[in-house]
Amino acid sequence: MIRLVDLKRQYKTIRKDVRKAIFGVIENTDFILGAELRAFEEEFARFCESKHAVGVDSGTGALELALHAKGIGPGHEVIVPVFTFYATASAVATVGARPVFVDVEDDTGNLDPGKLEAAVTPRTKAVIPVHLFGQPANLSEIAAIAQERNIALIEDSAQAHGAKVRIGGSDWKAAGSVGEMGCFSFYPGKNLGAYGDGGMVVTQSDAHAARLRLLRDYGRTGKYEHSILGYNKRLDTLQAAILRVKLKHLDSWNRLRRRNGELYDRLLGKAGLRTFKTRDYTEPVRHVYAVRVPDRDGLASFLKENGVATGVHYPVPLHMQKAFAAYGYNKGDFPVAEKMAEEILSLPIFPELKESEVKKIASLVVRYHRRGKK
């Protein structure tokens, strides 16, 4: 079976360095906010072209703390795309603000800038574009609207470690470095994944970084001294040590993902399969490779029968999740996202996936597609 994500293949290539890193932390008994975490924060900040990086417990925690750092809470609204993982909107709700959903572009799944301004109200304090599947959103247009309407831009970069986006025609920036803060997840299946949960907030702001460090560690200013109400949302030093090992390989892993994605594009495009478009202002990192087919479940079953695992990202748009029912949205409010959720299917695209395996998977998808057209 070809897995959707095969972390065992990756581990075999870095086993020695990972074990050394883990046992180094254990030998030093440096478990909480330790030296490995501080080193990783410095390295990840450079990687993201940012002045600061603050390690936290998860991508969800990164979003929550970024919102707290901006003082966003009850009575405020935050705009988010309606087609993404639950945490983008739940983070808004858990700080007491209201998530306001906006539909997405039909060919990328990213927040549609053309529909953004209509969602802004006097209560709007921020917009959180998601760089879906590793392709940055249209930050040039989104940032311009945010600046004009005086709302904060917070990037959900949970799927976009190492992605680039062009701003203003020629200025290329790292995903996460454009907004006031960029929020990353190190969930195991991410392009840069821990062996447990983890997250990071990057920022150019000294003030934001200082407040984030207080918020993640009980508001602590000294031993048993707490200046503000904070949380226990620290990135574990063991995970940071593992992530330091992996970060050294991330550029090469992303290149392999792009190679696999481009091969899928060619093979599936020839057969008329519908895939997501790569914008010319982005350099994506292919976290997920998705196709859109009317008979999604049938294709998934066919691939499983032929030894290929698949996934669905995502089967239920956020406005149709029971957790957000109180906000009063209805089926039909966001037709692009709703149609996408019915058709989308994710194929394997991890770095260790062989070219021959990509060709096999593409061949199976094309065979099923042609069979359905007869």
Short mmCIF file of C-alpha atoms in Angstrom, two decimals:
data_model
loop_
_atom_site.label_atom_id
_atom_site.label_comp_id
_atom_site.label_asym_id
_atom_site.label_seq_id
_atom_site.Cartn_x
_atom_site.Cartn_y
_atom_site.Cartn_z
CA MET A 1 0.00 0.00 0.00
CA ILE A 2 1.30 3.47 -0.92
CA ARG A 3 0.43 5.60 2.10
CA LEU A 4 -0.93 9.12 1.87
CA VAL A 5 1.95 10.22 4.11
CA ASP A 6 4.76 7.77 4.86
CA LEU A 7 6.78 9.06 7.83
CA LYS A 8 8.61 5.74 8.18
CA ARG A 9 10.41 6.34 4.89
CA GLN A 10 11.50 9.76 6.08
CA TYR A 11 12.65 8.50 9.47
CA LYS A 12 14.94 5.91 7.90
CA THR A 13 16.92 8.70 6.23
CA ILE A 14 17.44 10.74 9.42
CA ARG A 15 17.31 8.07 12.15
CA LYS A 16 20.87 8.55 13.42
CA ASP A 17 20.63 12.34 13.73
CA VAL A 18 17.17 12.23 15.31
CA ARG A 19 18.25 9.76 17.98
CA LYS A 20 21.34 11.82 18.74
CA ALA A 21 19.23 14.96 19.12
CA ILE A 22 16.71 13.27 21.42
CA PHE A 23 19.31 11.72 23.68
CA GLY A 24 21.21 15.00 23.78
CA VAL A 25 18.22 16.70 25.38
CA ILE A 26 17.75 13.81 27.80
CA GLU A 27 21.42 13.81 28.81
CA ASN A 28 21.31 17.57 29.42
CA THR A 29 17.96 17.35 31.28
CA ASP A 30 17.04 20.58 29.53
CA PHE A 31 13.37 19.90 28.86
CA ILE A 32 11.40 23.15 29.18
CA LEU A 33 12.31 26.26 27.15
CA GLY A 34 15.75 24.74 26.72
CA ALA A 35 18.75 25.53 24.55
CA GLU A 36 17.54 23.39 21.64
CA LEU A 37 14.29 25.36 21.55
CA ARG A 38 16.10 28.69 21.53
CA ALA A 39 18.40 27.50 18.75
CA PHE A 40 15.47 26.23 16.70
CA GLU A 41 13.60 29.51 17.12
CA GLU A 42 16.61 31.41 15.78
CA GLU A 43 17.02 29.04 12.84
CA PHE A 44 13.34 29.01 11.94
CA ALA A 45 13.16 32.81 12.12
CA ARG A 46 15.99 33.03 9.57
CA PHE A 47 14.31 30.40 7.42
CA CYS A 48 11.10 32.47 7.41
CA GLU A 49 12.91 35.79 6.85
CA SER A 50 11.52 37.03 10.16
CA LYS A 51 13.11 38.79 13.12
CA HIS A 52 11.50 36.57 15.77
CA ALA A 53 10.12 33.05 16.09
CA VAL A 54 8.27 31.95 19.22
CA GLY A 55 7.79 28.22 19.73
CA VAL A 56 4.36 27.15 20.97
CA ASP A 57 2.40 23.96 21.58
CA SER A 58 0.60 23.63 18.22
CA GLY A 59 -0.57 25.43 15.12
CA THR A 60 -3.87 26.06 16.88
CA GLY A 61 -2.03 27.54 19.84
CA ALA A 62 -0.04 29.73 17.45
CA LEU A 63 -3.24 31.22 16.05
CA GLU A 64 -4.79 31.69 19.49
CA LEU A 65 -1.73 33.44 20.89
CA ALA A 66 -1.35 35.63 17.81
CA LEU A 67 -4.94 36.80 18.26
CA HIS A 68 -4.34 37.38 21.99
CA ALA A 69 -1.19 39.35 21.20
CA LYS A 70 -3.29 41.68 19.04
CA GLY A 71 -5.83 42.11 21.82
CA ILE A 72 -8.59 40.44 19.82
CA GLY A 73 -11.48 39.03 21.83
CA PRO A 74 -15.20 39.42 22.62
CA GLY A 75 -17.06 41.87 20.40
CA HIS A 76 -14.53 41.54 17.58
CA GLU A 77 -14.72 39.79 14.22
CA VAL A 78 -11.98 37.99 12.31
CA ILE A 79 -12.33 37.02 8.64
CA VAL A 80 -11.26 33.50 7.66
CA PRO A 81 -11.68 31.37 4.53
CA VAL A 82 -14.58 28.95 4.74
CA PHE A 83 -12.61 26.09 3.17
CA THR A 84 -9.79 25.10 5.51
CA PHE A 85 -9.07 23.08 8.63
CA TYR A 86 -11.32 23.69 11.63
CA ALA A 87 -8.58 25.28 13.78
CA THR A 88 -8.34 28.48 11.73
CA ALA A 89 -11.86 29.42 12.80
CA SER A 90 -11.92 27.68 16.19
CA ALA A 91 -8.93 29.76 17.33
CA VAL A 92 -10.98 32.89 16.66
CA ALA A 93 -13.93 31.52 18.60
CA THR A 94 -11.88 30.35 21.58
CA VAL A 95 -10.48 33.85 22.17
CA GLY A 96 -14.08 35.09 22.26
CA ALA A 97 -14.24 36.71 18.82
CA ARG A 98 -16.55 35.80 15.93
CA PRO A 99 -15.19 34.06 12.82
CA VAL A 100 -16.62 35.59 9.64
CA PHE A 101 -16.40 33.25 6.67
CA VAL A 102 -15.48 34.21 3.11
CA ASP A 103 -15.66 31.94 0.07
CA VAL A 104 -12.56 30.78 -1.76
CA GLU A 105 -11.11 30.85 -5.27
CA ASP A 106 -12.41 28.00 -7.37
CA ASP A 107 -9.02 27.09 -8.83
CA THR A 108 -6.81 27.37 -5.71
CA GLY A 109 -9.04 26.98 -2.65
CA ASN A 110 -7.48 30.09 -1.13
CA LEU A 111 -9.42 33.04 0.27
CA ASP A 112 -10.93 35.07 -2.59
CA PRO A 113 -9.71 38.68 -2.28
CA GLY A 114 -12.63 39.82 -4.43
CA LYS A 115 -15.03 38.73 -1.69
CA LEU A 116 -13.00 40.01 1.25
CA GLU A 117 -13.93 43.67 1.45
CA ALA A 118 -17.67 42.98 1.58
CA ALA A 119 -17.10 40.96 4.77
CA VAL A 120 -15.36 43.82 6.62
CA THR A 121 -17.44 45.60 9.28
CA PRO A 122 -16.60 48.12 12.01
CA ARG A 123 -16.04 45.13 14.31
CA THR A 124 -13.46 43.47 12.04
CA LYS A 125 -10.03 43.37 13.66
CA ALA A 126 -8.10 40.88 11.52
CA VAL A 127 -8.09 38.63 8.48
CA ILE A 128 -6.42 35.21 8.50
CA PRO A 129 -5.68 33.95 4.98
CA VAL A 130 -4.68 30.29 4.83
CA HIS A 131 -1.95 29.17 2.43
CA LEU A 132 -3.96 26.12 1.46
CA PHE A 133 -2.09 22.94 0.51
CA GLY A 134 1.21 24.86 0.58
CA GLN A 135 0.34 27.58 -1.96
CA PRO A 136 0.30 31.14 -0.58
CA ALA A 137 -2.88 33.15 -0.85
CA ASN A 138 -2.95 36.38 -2.87
CA LEU A 139 -1.24 38.42 -0.18
CA SER A 140 -0.66 41.47 -2.39
CA GLU A 141 -4.40 42.08 -2.70
CA ILE A 142 -5.30 40.87 0.78
CA ALA A 143 -2.62 43.01 2.45
CA ALA A 144 -3.72 46.07 0.49
CA ILE A 145 -7.32 45.65 1.66
CA ALA A 146 -6.20 44.99 5.24
CA GLN A 147 -4.07 48.12 5.26
CA GLU A 148 -6.81 50.26 3.72
CA ARG A 149 -9.39 49.03 6.24
CA ASN A 150 -6.95 49.12 9.17
CA ILE A 151 -7.24 45.44 10.09
CA ALA A 152 -4.44 43.08 11.07
CA LEU A 153 -3.11 40.47 8.65
CA ILE A 154 -2.25 37.19 10.39
CA GLU A 155 -1.06 34.39 8.10
CA ASP A 156 -2.11 30.80 8.68
CA SER A 157 1.04 29.18 7.30
CA ALA A 158 0.41 25.77 8.85
CA GLN A 159 0.75 24.08 5.44
CA ALA A 160 3.34 26.38 3.87
CA HIS A 161 6.76 25.89 5.47
CA GLY A 162 9.22 27.28 2.92
CA ALA A 163 6.67 28.58 0.42
CA LYS A 164 7.28 31.94 -1.28
CA VAL A 165 4.91 34.65 -2.45
CA ARG A 166 5.56 37.63 -4.69
CA ILE A 167 4.45 40.96 -3.31
CA GLY A 168 4.08 44.05 -5.46
CA GLY A 169 5.20 42.48 -8.71
CA SER A 170 8.80 41.51 -7.97
CA ASP A 171 9.45 41.27 -4.23
CA TRP A 172 9.48 37.61 -3.13
CA LYS A 173 8.73 36.92 0.53
CA ALA A 174 8.64 33.82 2.71
CA ALA A 175 5.19 32.63 3.71
CA GLY A 176 4.51 33.85 7.23
CA SER A 177 6.72 36.93 6.94
CA VAL A 178 4.27 39.28 5.20
CA GLY A 179 1.60 39.76 7.86
CA GLU A 180 2.02 41.06 11.39
CA MET A 181 2.40 37.44 12.46
CA GLY A 182 2.67 34.10 10.71
CA CYS A 183 1.42 30.93 12.39
CA PHE A 184 2.91 27.49 11.70
CA SER A 185 2.03 23.95 12.70
CA PHE A 186 4.52 21.14 13.21
CA TYR A 187 1.91 18.38 13.26
CA PRO A 188 3.71 15.17 12.20
CA GLY A 189 2.32 15.12 8.65
CA LYS A 190 3.37 18.68 7.80
CA ASN A 191 6.26 19.45 5.46
CA LEU A 192 8.22 20.18 8.65
CA GLY A 193 6.66 17.88 11.21
CA ALA A 194 7.49 17.00 14.80
CA TYR A 195 6.98 13.61 16.46
CA GLY A 196 4.04 15.06 18.34
CA ASP A 197 2.35 18.46 18.40
CA GLY A 198 4.16 21.75 17.96
CA GLY A 199 3.79 25.21 16.49
CA MET A 200 5.50 28.55 15.92
CA VAL A 201 4.62 32.22 15.52
CA VAL A 202 6.99 34.36 13.46
CA THR A 203 6.94 38.15 13.49
CA GLN A 204 9.04 41.21 12.71
CA SER A 205 7.66 42.99 15.79
CA ASP A 206 9.66 43.14 19.01
CA ALA A 207 6.48 43.97 20.95
CA HIS A 208 4.50 41.05 19.52
CA ALA A 209 7.37 38.63 20.19
CA ALA A 210 7.72 39.77 23.80
CA ARG A 211 4.00 39.42 24.43
CA LEU A 212 3.87 36.00 22.75
CA ARG A 213 6.67 34.75 25.01
CA LEU A 214 4.75 35.92 28.06
CA LEU A 215 1.49 34.42 26.88
CA ARG A 216 2.93 30.98 26.11
CA ASP A 217 4.50 30.62 29.59
CA TYR A 218 1.87 31.61 32.17
CA GLY A 219 2.60 35.34 31.76
CA ARG A 220 5.80 34.64 33.67
CA THR A 221 8.36 37.43 34.20
CA GLY A 222 10.40 35.62 36.87
CA LYS A 223 10.21 32.52 39.02
CA TYR A 224 6.68 32.50 40.45
CA GLU A 225 6.14 36.04 39.16
CA HIS A 226 3.40 36.61 36.58
CA SER A 227 2.64 39.99 35.03
CA ILE A 228 -0.32 38.97 32.84
CA LEU A 229 -2.74 36.06 32.49
CA GLY A 230 -1.00 33.52 30.31
CA TYR A 231 -1.13 29.89 29.24
CA ASN A 232 0.94 26.74 29.14
CA LYS A 233 1.52 26.70 25.38
CA ARG A 234 5.25 26.08 25.07
CA LEU A 235 6.98 24.08 22.36
CA ASP A 236 8.60 21.06 23.98
CA THR A 237 12.41 21.07 23.81
CA LEU A 238 12.52 17.44 22.63
CA GLN A 239 10.33 18.34 19.68
CA ALA A 240 12.48 21.39 18.95
CA ALA A 241 15.58 19.19 18.83
CA ILE A 242 13.89 16.87 16.32
CA LEU A 243 12.70 19.83 14.26
CA ARG A 244 16.24 21.25 14.12
CA VAL A 245 17.36 18.02 12.46
CA LYS A 246 14.49 18.11 9.99
CA LEU A 247 14.84 21.80 9.15
CA LYS A 248 18.22 21.09 7.54
CA HIS A 249 16.45 18.86 5.01
CA LEU A 250 13.35 20.95 4.41
CA ASP A 251 14.48 22.75 1.26
CA SER A 252 15.41 19.48 -0.43
CA TRP A 253 12.20 17.80 0.74
CA ASN A 254 10.17 20.70 -0.68
CA ARG A 255 11.98 20.40 -4.01
CA LEU A 256 11.00 16.73 -4.16
CA ARG A 257 7.40 17.62 -3.37
CA ARG A 258 7.41 20.18 -6.19
CA ARG A 259 8.90 17.60 -8.56
CA ASN A 260 6.15 15.13 -7.69
CA GLY A 261 3.47 17.80 -8.00
CA GLU A 262 4.68 18.93 -11.40
CA LEU A 263 4.72 15.32 -12.61
CA TYR A 264 1.14 14.86 -11.42
CA ASP A 265 0.19 18.12 -13.17
CA ARG A 266 1.56 16.90 -16.50
CA LEU A 267 0.15 13.38 -16.33
CA LEU A 268 -3.29 14.30 -15.03
CA GLY A 269 -3.57 17.48 -17.07
CA LYS A 270 -3.16 15.56 -20.33
CA ALA A 271 -6.18 13.47 -19.41
CA GLY A 272 -8.33 16.49 -18.56
CA LEU A 273 -8.39 15.90 -14.80
CA ARG A 274 -9.18 18.96 -12.72
CA THR A 275 -6.34 19.95 -10.38
CA PHE A 276 -5.52 23.09 -8.43
CA LYS A 277 -3.82 25.89 -10.34
CA THR A 278 -0.41 27.20 -9.34
CA ARG A 279 -0.41 31.00 -9.41
CA ASP A 280 2.56 32.76 -11.01
CA TYR A 281 3.04 34.87 -7.88
CA THR A 282 3.68 31.81 -5.71
CA GLU A 283 6.31 29.15 -5.19
CA PRO A 284 4.23 26.46 -3.45
CA VAL A 285 5.57 23.60 -1.37
CA ARG A 286 2.92 21.03 -2.29
CA HIS A 287 1.83 20.01 1.19
CA VAL A 288 -1.25 18.36 -0.31
CA TYR A 289 -1.91 17.35 -3.92
CA ALA A 290 -5.63 17.32 -4.64
CA VAL A 291 -7.79 16.50 -7.63
CA ARG A 292 -11.46 17.30 -8.12
CA VAL A 293 -13.71 14.57 -9.47
CA PRO A 294 -17.51 14.19 -9.43
CA ASP A 295 -17.25 10.60 -8.13
CA ARG A 296 -14.74 11.25 -5.35
CA ASP A 297 -15.72 8.28 -3.20
CA GLY A 298 -15.67 5.92 -6.16
CA LEU A 299 -12.17 7.01 -7.13
CA ALA A 300 -10.97 6.66 -3.53
CA SER A 301 -12.31 3.09 -3.37
CA PHE A 302 -10.74 2.22 -6.72
CA LEU A 303 -7.35 3.53 -5.62
CA LYS A 304 -7.56 1.66 -2.31
CA GLU A 305 -8.31 -1.58 -4.18
CA ASN A 306 -5.16 -0.94 -6.19
CA GLY A 307 -2.92 -0.23 -3.20
CA VAL A 308 -3.05 3.57 -2.96
CA ALA A 309 -4.25 5.47 0.11
CA THR A 310 -6.01 8.82 -0.27
CA GLY A 311 -7.48 11.54 1.93
CA VAL A 312 -10.13 14.25 1.81
CA HIS A 313 -9.08 17.81 2.65
CA TYR A 314 -11.79 18.83 3.52
CA PRO A 315 -15.20 17.10 3.40
CA VAL A 316 -17.21 19.74 5.33
CA PRO A 317 -16.84 23.52 4.83
CA LEU A 318 -16.55 25.43 8.08
CA HIS A 319 -19.96 27.11 7.86
CA MET A 320 -21.58 23.65 7.84
CA GLN A 321 -19.71 22.38 10.90
CA LYS A 322 -21.96 21.85 13.93
CA ALA A 323 -19.46 23.67 16.13
CA PHE A 324 -20.18 26.91 14.23
CA ALA A 325 -23.96 26.51 13.92
CA ALA A 326 -24.61 29.42 16.28
CA TYR A 327 -23.22 31.90 13.74
CA GLY A 328 -26.28 31.45 11.53
CA TYR A 329 -24.77 30.33 8.25
CA ASN A 330 -26.68 28.01 5.94
CA LYS A 331 -26.01 25.53 3.17
CA GLY A 332 -25.74 27.46 -0.07
CA ASP A 333 -24.03 30.50 1.48
CA PHE A 334 -20.62 29.56 0.05
CA PRO A 335 -21.18 27.63 -3.20
CA VAL A 336 -17.54 27.41 -4.28
CA ALA A 337 -16.41 25.80 -1.04
CA GLU A 338 -19.44 23.51 -0.90
CA LYS A 339 -18.81 22.15 -4.40
CA MET A 340 -15.11 21.76 -3.64
CA ALA A 341 -15.85 19.74 -0.51
CA GLU A 342 -17.96 17.31 -2.54
CA GLU A 343 -15.31 16.68 -5.20
CA ILE A 344 -11.88 16.94 -3.61
CA LEU A 345 -9.51 14.00 -3.14
CA SER A 346 -5.90 14.11 -1.93
CA LEU A 347 -3.21 11.89 -3.46
CA PRO A 348 0.16 10.87 -1.96
CA ILE A 349 2.87 13.50 -2.53
CA PHE A 350 5.44 13.06 0.26
CA PRO A 351 9.13 13.69 -0.64
CA GLU A 352 10.18 10.03 -0.57
CA LEU A 353 7.47 9.07 -3.08
CA LYS A 354 9.23 7.60 -6.11
CA GLU A 355 8.67 8.88 -9.63
CA SER A 356 7.48 5.42 -10.61
CA GLU A 357 4.88 5.56 -7.82
CA VAL A 358 3.62 8.95 -8.97
CA LYS A 359 3.24 7.54 -12.48
CA LYS A 360 1.39 4.50 -11.15
CA ILE A 361 -1.02 6.63 -9.12
CA ALA A 362 -1.63 9.02 -12.00
CA SER A 363 -2.22 6.11 -14.36
CA LEU A 364 -4.84 4.67 -12.02
CA VAL A 365 -6.59 8.03 -11.66
CA VAL A 366 -6.65 8.49 -15.44
CA ARG A 367 -7.95 4.95 -15.97
CA TYR A 368 -10.82 5.52 -13.56
CA HIS A 369 -11.56 8.92 -15.09
CA ARG A 370 -11.74 7.52 -18.62
CA ARG A 371 -13.88 4.61 -17.50
CA GLY A 372 -16.39 7.04 -16.04
CA LYS A 373 -16.58 9.04 -19.27
CA LYS A 374 -17.61 6.03 -21.38
#
